[in-house]
PDB file of C-alpha atoms in Angstrom:
ATOM      1  CA  UNK Q   1      66.700  92.106  46.138  1.00 46.00           C
ATOM      2  CA  UNK Q   2      66.424  89.136  48.483  1.00 44.00           C
ATOM      3  CA  UNK Q   3      70.217  88.935  48.624  1.00 40.00           C
ATOM      4  CA  UNK Q   4      70.464  92.602  49.658  1.00 39.00           C
ATOM      5  CA  UNK Q   5      67.956  92.057  52.470  1.00 42.00           C
ATOM      6  CA  UNK Q   6      69.876  89.002  53.622  1.00 34.00           C
ATOM      7  CA  UNK Q   7      73.151  90.975  53.648  1.00 34.00           C
ATOM      8  CA  UNK Q   8      71.526  93.847  55.560  1.00 36.00           C
ATOM      9  CA  UNK Q   9      70.152  91.471  58.183  1.00 36.00           C
ATOM     10  CA  UNK Q  10      73.552  89.779  58.452  1.00 37.00           C
ATOM     11  CA  UNK Q  11      75.246  93.174  58.847  1.00 39.00           C
ATOM     12  CA  UNK Q  12      72.804  94.187  61.609  1.00 42.00           C
ATOM     13  CA  UNK Q  13      73.362  90.914  63.449  1.00 44.00           C
ATOM     14  CA  UNK Q  14      77.138  91.407  63.258  1.00 41.00           C
ATOM     15  CA  UNK Q  15      76.769  94.936  64.659  1.00 44.00           C
ATOM     16  CA  UNK Q  16      74.649  93.705  67.571  1.00 44.00           C
ATOM     17  CA  UNK Q  17      77.114  90.924  68.380  1.00 40.00           C
ATOM     18  CA  UNK Q  18      80.010  93.361  68.180  1.00 37.00           C
ATOM     19  CA  UNK Q  19      78.277  95.791  70.534  1.00 40.00           C
ATOM     20  CA  UNK Q  20      77.627  93.005  73.044  1.00 40.00           C
ATOM     21  CA  UNK Q  21      81.258  91.964  72.965  1.00 40.00           C
ATOM     22  CA  UNK Q  22      82.347  95.559  73.637  1.00 39.00           C
ATOM     23  CA  UNK Q  23      80.060  95.628  76.714  1.00 45.00           C
ATOM     24  CA  UNK Q  24      81.887  92.633  78.213  1.00 54.00           C
ATOM     25  CA  UNK Q  25      84.719  94.688  79.745  1.00 68.00           C
ATOM     26  CA  UNK Q  26      86.713  93.600  82.747  1.00 92.00           C
ATOM     27  CA  UNK Q  27      84.959  92.759  85.996  1.00 94.00           C
ATOM     28  CA  UNK Q  28      87.846  94.001  88.134  1.00 94.00           C
ATOM     29  CA  UNK Q  29      88.135  97.292  86.227  1.00 94.00           C
ATOM     30  CA  UNK Q  30      84.388  97.894  86.577  1.00 95.00           C
ATOM     31  CA  UNK Q  31      84.478  97.189  90.319  1.00 96.00           C
ATOM     32  CA  UNK Q  32      87.485  99.468  90.776  1.00 95.00           C
ATOM     33  CA  UNK Q  33      85.734 102.238  88.803  1.00 95.00           C
ATOM     34  CA  UNK Q  34      82.591 102.061  90.954  1.00 96.00           C
ATOM     35  CA  UNK Q  35      84.666 102.052  94.157  1.00 96.00           C
ATOM     36  CA  UNK Q  36      86.598 105.118  92.976  1.00 94.00           C
ATOM     37  CA  UNK Q  37      83.296 106.949  92.430  1.00 94.00           C
ATOM     38  CA  UNK Q  38      81.788 105.793  95.755  1.00 94.00           C
ATOM     39  CA  UNK Q  39      84.696 106.258  98.182  1.00 95.00           C
ATOM     40  CA  UNK Q  40      85.492 109.267 100.362  1.00 95.00           C
ATOM     41  CA  UNK Q  41      88.571 110.710  98.617  1.00 93.00           C
ATOM     42  CA  UNK Q  42      89.173 113.397 101.250  1.00 93.00           C
ATOM     43  CA  UNK Q  43      89.272 110.763 103.998  1.00 93.00           C
ATOM     44  CA  UNK Q  44      91.586 108.615 101.854  1.00 93.00           C
ATOM     45  CA  UNK Q  45      94.025 111.498 101.405  1.00 92.00           C
ATOM     46  CA  UNK Q  46      93.885 112.232 105.155  1.00 91.00           C
ATOM     47  CA  UNK Q  47      94.815 108.629 106.014  1.00 90.00           C
ATOM     48  CA  UNK Q  48      97.696 108.320 108.475  1.00 89.00           C
ATOM     49  CA  UNK Q  49     101.083 107.093 107.337  1.00 89.00           C
ATOM     50  CA  UNK Q  50     101.186 103.314 106.950  1.00 91.00           C
ATOM     51  CA  UNK Q  51      97.413 103.000 106.532  1.00 91.00           C
ATOM     52  CA  UNK Q  52      96.563 100.498 103.803  1.00 92.00           C
ATOM     53  CA  UNK Q  53      93.114  99.417 102.684  1.00 93.00           C
ATOM     54  CA  UNK Q  54      92.653  95.797 101.643  1.00 92.00           C
ATOM     55  CA  UNK Q  55      89.258  94.217 101.049  1.00 93.00           C
ATOM     56  CA  UNK Q  56      87.358  92.167  98.497  1.00 94.00           C
ATOM     57  CA  UNK Q  57      84.217  92.594  96.489  1.00 95.00           C
ATOM     58  CA  UNK Q  58      82.554  89.254  95.771  1.00 94.00           C
ATOM     59  CA  UNK Q  59      80.025  89.101  92.957  1.00 95.00           C
ATOM     60  CA  UNK Q  60      77.589  86.285  92.230  1.00 94.00           C
ATOM     61  CA  UNK Q  61      76.582  86.126  88.563  1.00 95.00           C
ATOM     62  CA  UNK Q  62      73.299  84.715  87.307  1.00 94.00           C
ATOM     63  CA  UNK Q  63      73.027  82.249  84.411  1.00 94.00           C
ATOM     64  CA  UNK Q  64      73.085  85.127  81.896  1.00 95.00           C
ATOM     65  CA  UNK Q  65      76.296  86.639  83.306  1.00 95.00           C
ATOM     66  CA  UNK Q  66      74.723  89.623  85.068  1.00 95.00           C
ATOM     67  CA  UNK Q  67      75.574  90.524  88.657  1.00 95.00           C
ATOM     68  CA  UNK Q  68      72.883  88.972  90.843  1.00 93.00           C
ATOM     69  CA  UNK Q  69      74.302  89.591  94.316  1.00 92.00           C
ATOM     70  CA  UNK Q  70      77.356  91.268  95.755  1.00 93.00           C
ATOM     71  CA  UNK Q  71      79.235  91.185  99.041  1.00 90.00           C
ATOM     72  CA  UNK Q  72      82.147  93.139 100.455  1.00 90.00           C
ATOM     73  CA  UNK Q  73      84.538  91.978 103.156  1.00 86.00           C
ATOM     74  CA  UNK Q  74      82.833  91.859 106.539  1.00 83.00           C
ATOM     75  CA  UNK Q  75      84.245  92.596 109.981  1.00 83.00           C
ATOM     76  CA  UNK Q  76      86.589  95.248 108.633  1.00 86.00           C
ATOM     77  CA  UNK Q  77      87.792  98.223 110.583  1.00 85.00           C
ATOM     78  CA  UNK Q  78      84.989 100.817 110.492  1.00 88.00           C
ATOM     79  CA  UNK Q  79      87.424 103.376 109.044  1.00 88.00           C
ATOM     80  CA  UNK Q  80      88.061 101.123 106.040  1.00 90.00           C
ATOM     81  CA  UNK Q  81      84.325 100.743 105.438  1.00 92.00           C
ATOM     82  CA  UNK Q  82      83.763 104.499 105.731  1.00 94.00           C
ATOM     83  CA  UNK Q  83      86.698 105.604 103.559  1.00 94.00           C
ATOM     84  CA  UNK Q  84      86.088 103.034 100.828  1.00 95.00           C
ATOM     85  CA  UNK Q  85      82.311 103.424 100.878  1.00 95.00           C
ATOM     86  CA  UNK Q  86      81.703  99.748 101.548  1.00 94.00           C
ATOM     87  CA  UNK Q  87      77.938  99.674 101.964  1.00 93.00           C
ATOM     88  CA  UNK Q  88      74.736  98.559 100.273  1.00 93.00           C
ATOM     89  CA  UNK Q  89      74.912 101.593  97.969  1.00 94.00           C
ATOM     90  CA  UNK Q  90      78.216 100.367  96.514  1.00 96.00           C
ATOM     91  CA  UNK Q  91      76.768  96.937  95.708  1.00 95.00           C
ATOM     92  CA  UNK Q  92      73.673  98.550  94.157  1.00 95.00           C
ATOM     93  CA  UNK Q  93      75.883 100.764  91.949  1.00 96.00           C
ATOM     94  CA  UNK Q  94      77.888  97.746  90.809  1.00 96.00           C
ATOM     95  CA  UNK Q  95      74.676  95.923  89.873  1.00 94.00           C
ATOM     96  CA  UNK Q  96      73.440  99.030  88.015  1.00 94.00           C
ATOM     97  CA  UNK Q  97      76.407  98.930  85.608  1.00 92.00           C
ATOM     98  CA  UNK Q  98      74.256  96.750  83.334  1.00 85.00           C
ATOM     99  CA  UNK Q  99      77.103  94.774  81.852  1.00 90.00           C
ATOM    100  CA  UNK Q 100      76.825  91.103  80.943  1.00 93.00           C
ATOM    101  CA  UNK Q 101      79.863  88.929  81.624  1.00 95.00           C
ATOM    102  CA  UNK Q 102      79.033  85.655  79.878  1.00 94.00           C
ATOM    103  CA  UNK Q 103      82.410  84.240  80.927  1.00 93.00           C
ATOM    104  CA  UNK Q 104      81.311  84.395  84.564  1.00 95.00           C
ATOM    105  CA  UNK Q 105      77.726  83.157  84.124  1.00 95.00           C
ATOM    106  CA  UNK Q 106      76.634  81.169  87.213  1.00 94.00           C
ATOM    107  CA  UNK Q 107      79.991  81.790  88.909  1.00 95.00           C
ATOM    108  CA  UNK Q 108      81.314  83.701  91.871  1.00 94.00           C
ATOM    109  CA  UNK Q 109      84.007  86.328  91.221  1.00 94.00           C
ATOM    110  CA  UNK Q 110      86.234  87.596  94.025  1.00 94.00           C
ATOM    111  CA  UNK Q 111      87.981  90.906  93.326  1.00 95.00           C
ATOM    112  CA  UNK Q 112      90.645  91.879  95.917  1.00 95.00           C
ATOM    113  CA  UNK Q 113      91.225  95.634  96.143  1.00 95.00           C
ATOM    114  CA  UNK Q 114      94.320  97.231  97.708  1.00 94.00           C
ATOM    115  CA  UNK Q 115      94.901 100.949  98.308  1.00 94.00           C
ATOM    116  CA  UNK Q 116      98.169 102.256  99.757  1.00 92.00           C
ATOM    117  CA  UNK Q 117     100.045 105.544  99.862  1.00 91.00           C
ATOM    118  CA  UNK Q 118     102.821 105.404  97.300  1.00 91.00           C
ATOM    119  CA  UNK Q 119     105.343 107.117  99.592  1.00 90.00           C
ATOM    120  CA  UNK Q 120     104.831 104.806 102.590  1.00 90.00           C
ATOM    121  CA  UNK Q 121     107.675 102.431 103.353  1.00 89.00           C
ATOM    122  CA  UNK Q 122     105.528  99.912 105.181  1.00 89.00           C
ATOM    123  CA  UNK Q 123     102.101  99.031 106.498  1.00 89.00           C
ATOM    124  CA  UNK Q 124     101.026  99.797 110.054  1.00 87.00           C
ATOM    125  CA  UNK Q 125      99.433  96.542 111.187  1.00 85.00           C
ATOM    126  CA  UNK Q 126      97.626  98.405 113.970  1.00 82.00           C
ATOM    127  CA  UNK Q 127      95.324  99.946 111.365  1.00 82.00           C
ATOM    128  CA  UNK Q 128      93.304  96.767 110.911  1.00 83.00           C
ATOM    129  CA  UNK Q 129      95.288  95.322 108.004  1.00 84.00           C
ATOM    130  CA  UNK Q 130      95.593  91.828 109.532  1.00 83.00           C
ATOM    131  CA  UNK Q 131      91.868  91.818 110.335  1.00 83.00           C
ATOM    132  CA  UNK Q 132      91.210  92.709 106.697  1.00 85.00           C
ATOM    133  CA  UNK Q 133      93.236  89.744 105.463  1.00 83.00           C
ATOM    134  CA  UNK Q 134      91.408  87.385 107.822  1.00 82.00           C
ATOM    135  CA  UNK Q 135      88.057  88.523 106.427  1.00 82.00           C
ATOM    136  CA  UNK Q 136      88.764  88.666 102.700  1.00 82.00           C
ATOM    137  CA  UNK Q 137      86.455  85.848 101.647  1.00 80.00           C
ATOM    138  CA  UNK Q 138      82.764  85.789 102.524  1.00 79.00           C
ATOM    139  CA  UNK Q 139      81.787  82.964 104.832  1.00 74.00           C
ATOM    140  CA  UNK Q 140      78.445  81.293 105.403  1.00 70.00           C
ATOM    141  CA  UNK Q 141      76.710  82.850 102.403  1.00 73.00           C
ATOM    142  CA  UNK Q 142      74.303  80.234 100.938  1.00 73.00           C
ATOM    143  CA  UNK Q 143      74.290  81.961  97.517  1.00 73.00           C
ATOM    144  CA  UNK Q 144      77.955  80.984  97.129  1.00 78.00           C
ATOM    145  CA  UNK Q 145      77.570  77.269  97.796  1.00 77.00           C
ATOM    146  CA  UNK Q 146      77.952  74.911  94.861  1.00 84.00           C
ATOM    147  CA  UNK Q 147      79.260  77.507  92.401  1.00 87.00           C
ATOM    148  CA  UNK Q 148      82.598  77.770  90.643  1.00 90.00           C
ATOM    149  CA  UNK Q 149      84.818  80.558  91.965  1.00 91.00           C
ATOM    150  CA  UNK Q 150      87.078  82.916  90.037  1.00 92.00           C
ATOM    151  CA  UNK Q 151      89.598  84.808  92.141  1.00 91.00           C
ATOM    152  CA  UNK Q 152      91.112  87.808  90.402  1.00 93.00           C
ATOM    153  CA  UNK Q 153      94.589  89.203  90.957  1.00 93.00           C
ATOM    154  CA  UNK Q 154      94.439  92.124  93.393  1.00 93.00           C
ATOM    155  CA  UNK Q 155      93.640  95.518  91.916  1.00 95.00           C
ATOM    156  CA  UNK Q 156      96.428  97.722  93.280  1.00 93.00           C
ATOM    157  CA  UNK Q 157      95.720 101.421  93.726  1.00 93.00           C
ATOM    158  CA  UNK Q 158      98.675 103.487  94.911  1.00 93.00           C
ATOM    159  CA  UNK Q 159      97.672 107.012  95.859  1.00 91.00           C
ATOM    160  CA  UNK Q 160      99.562 110.210  96.592  1.00 85.00           C
ATOM    161  CA  UNK Q 161      98.622 112.540  99.388  1.00 74.00           C
ATOM    162  CA  UNK Q 162      97.841 115.935  97.925  1.00 68.00           C
ATOM    163  CA  UNK Q 163      98.539 119.122  99.821  1.00 59.00           C
TER     164      UNK Q 163
END
């Protein structure tokens, strides 16, 4: 009887550990998902030819691997902020995902995000693209000092204008 109880407890522990591992997910995929739910899709589809959106979301993880603080690129063109929904609400929604990323505990993760129209043959630099590149990384944020940084590959989101 004692052996059966031991096996049941062991089975329950394995299930809990398995469930926690499944909740790990990918930081960049989670960020991209929240952005896709928060952005203004109509404004994105109405973007002029050559308009590309490039920005970063920077997340600071606590010692448990939960998102403690978040930042998005500053000094961007106001159109980029409006279309992509870069505001305090976006950061709050990212924090509300309630996922623990033990791999990134006590670290800073930088997730570059790039949206472009699939049919465009180039980028119009007059749309604020160069300004976006200059402001990709947060500067002068005390919460970032003294932490290890992880910089993800850019999440690339080609989109098609719908008629």
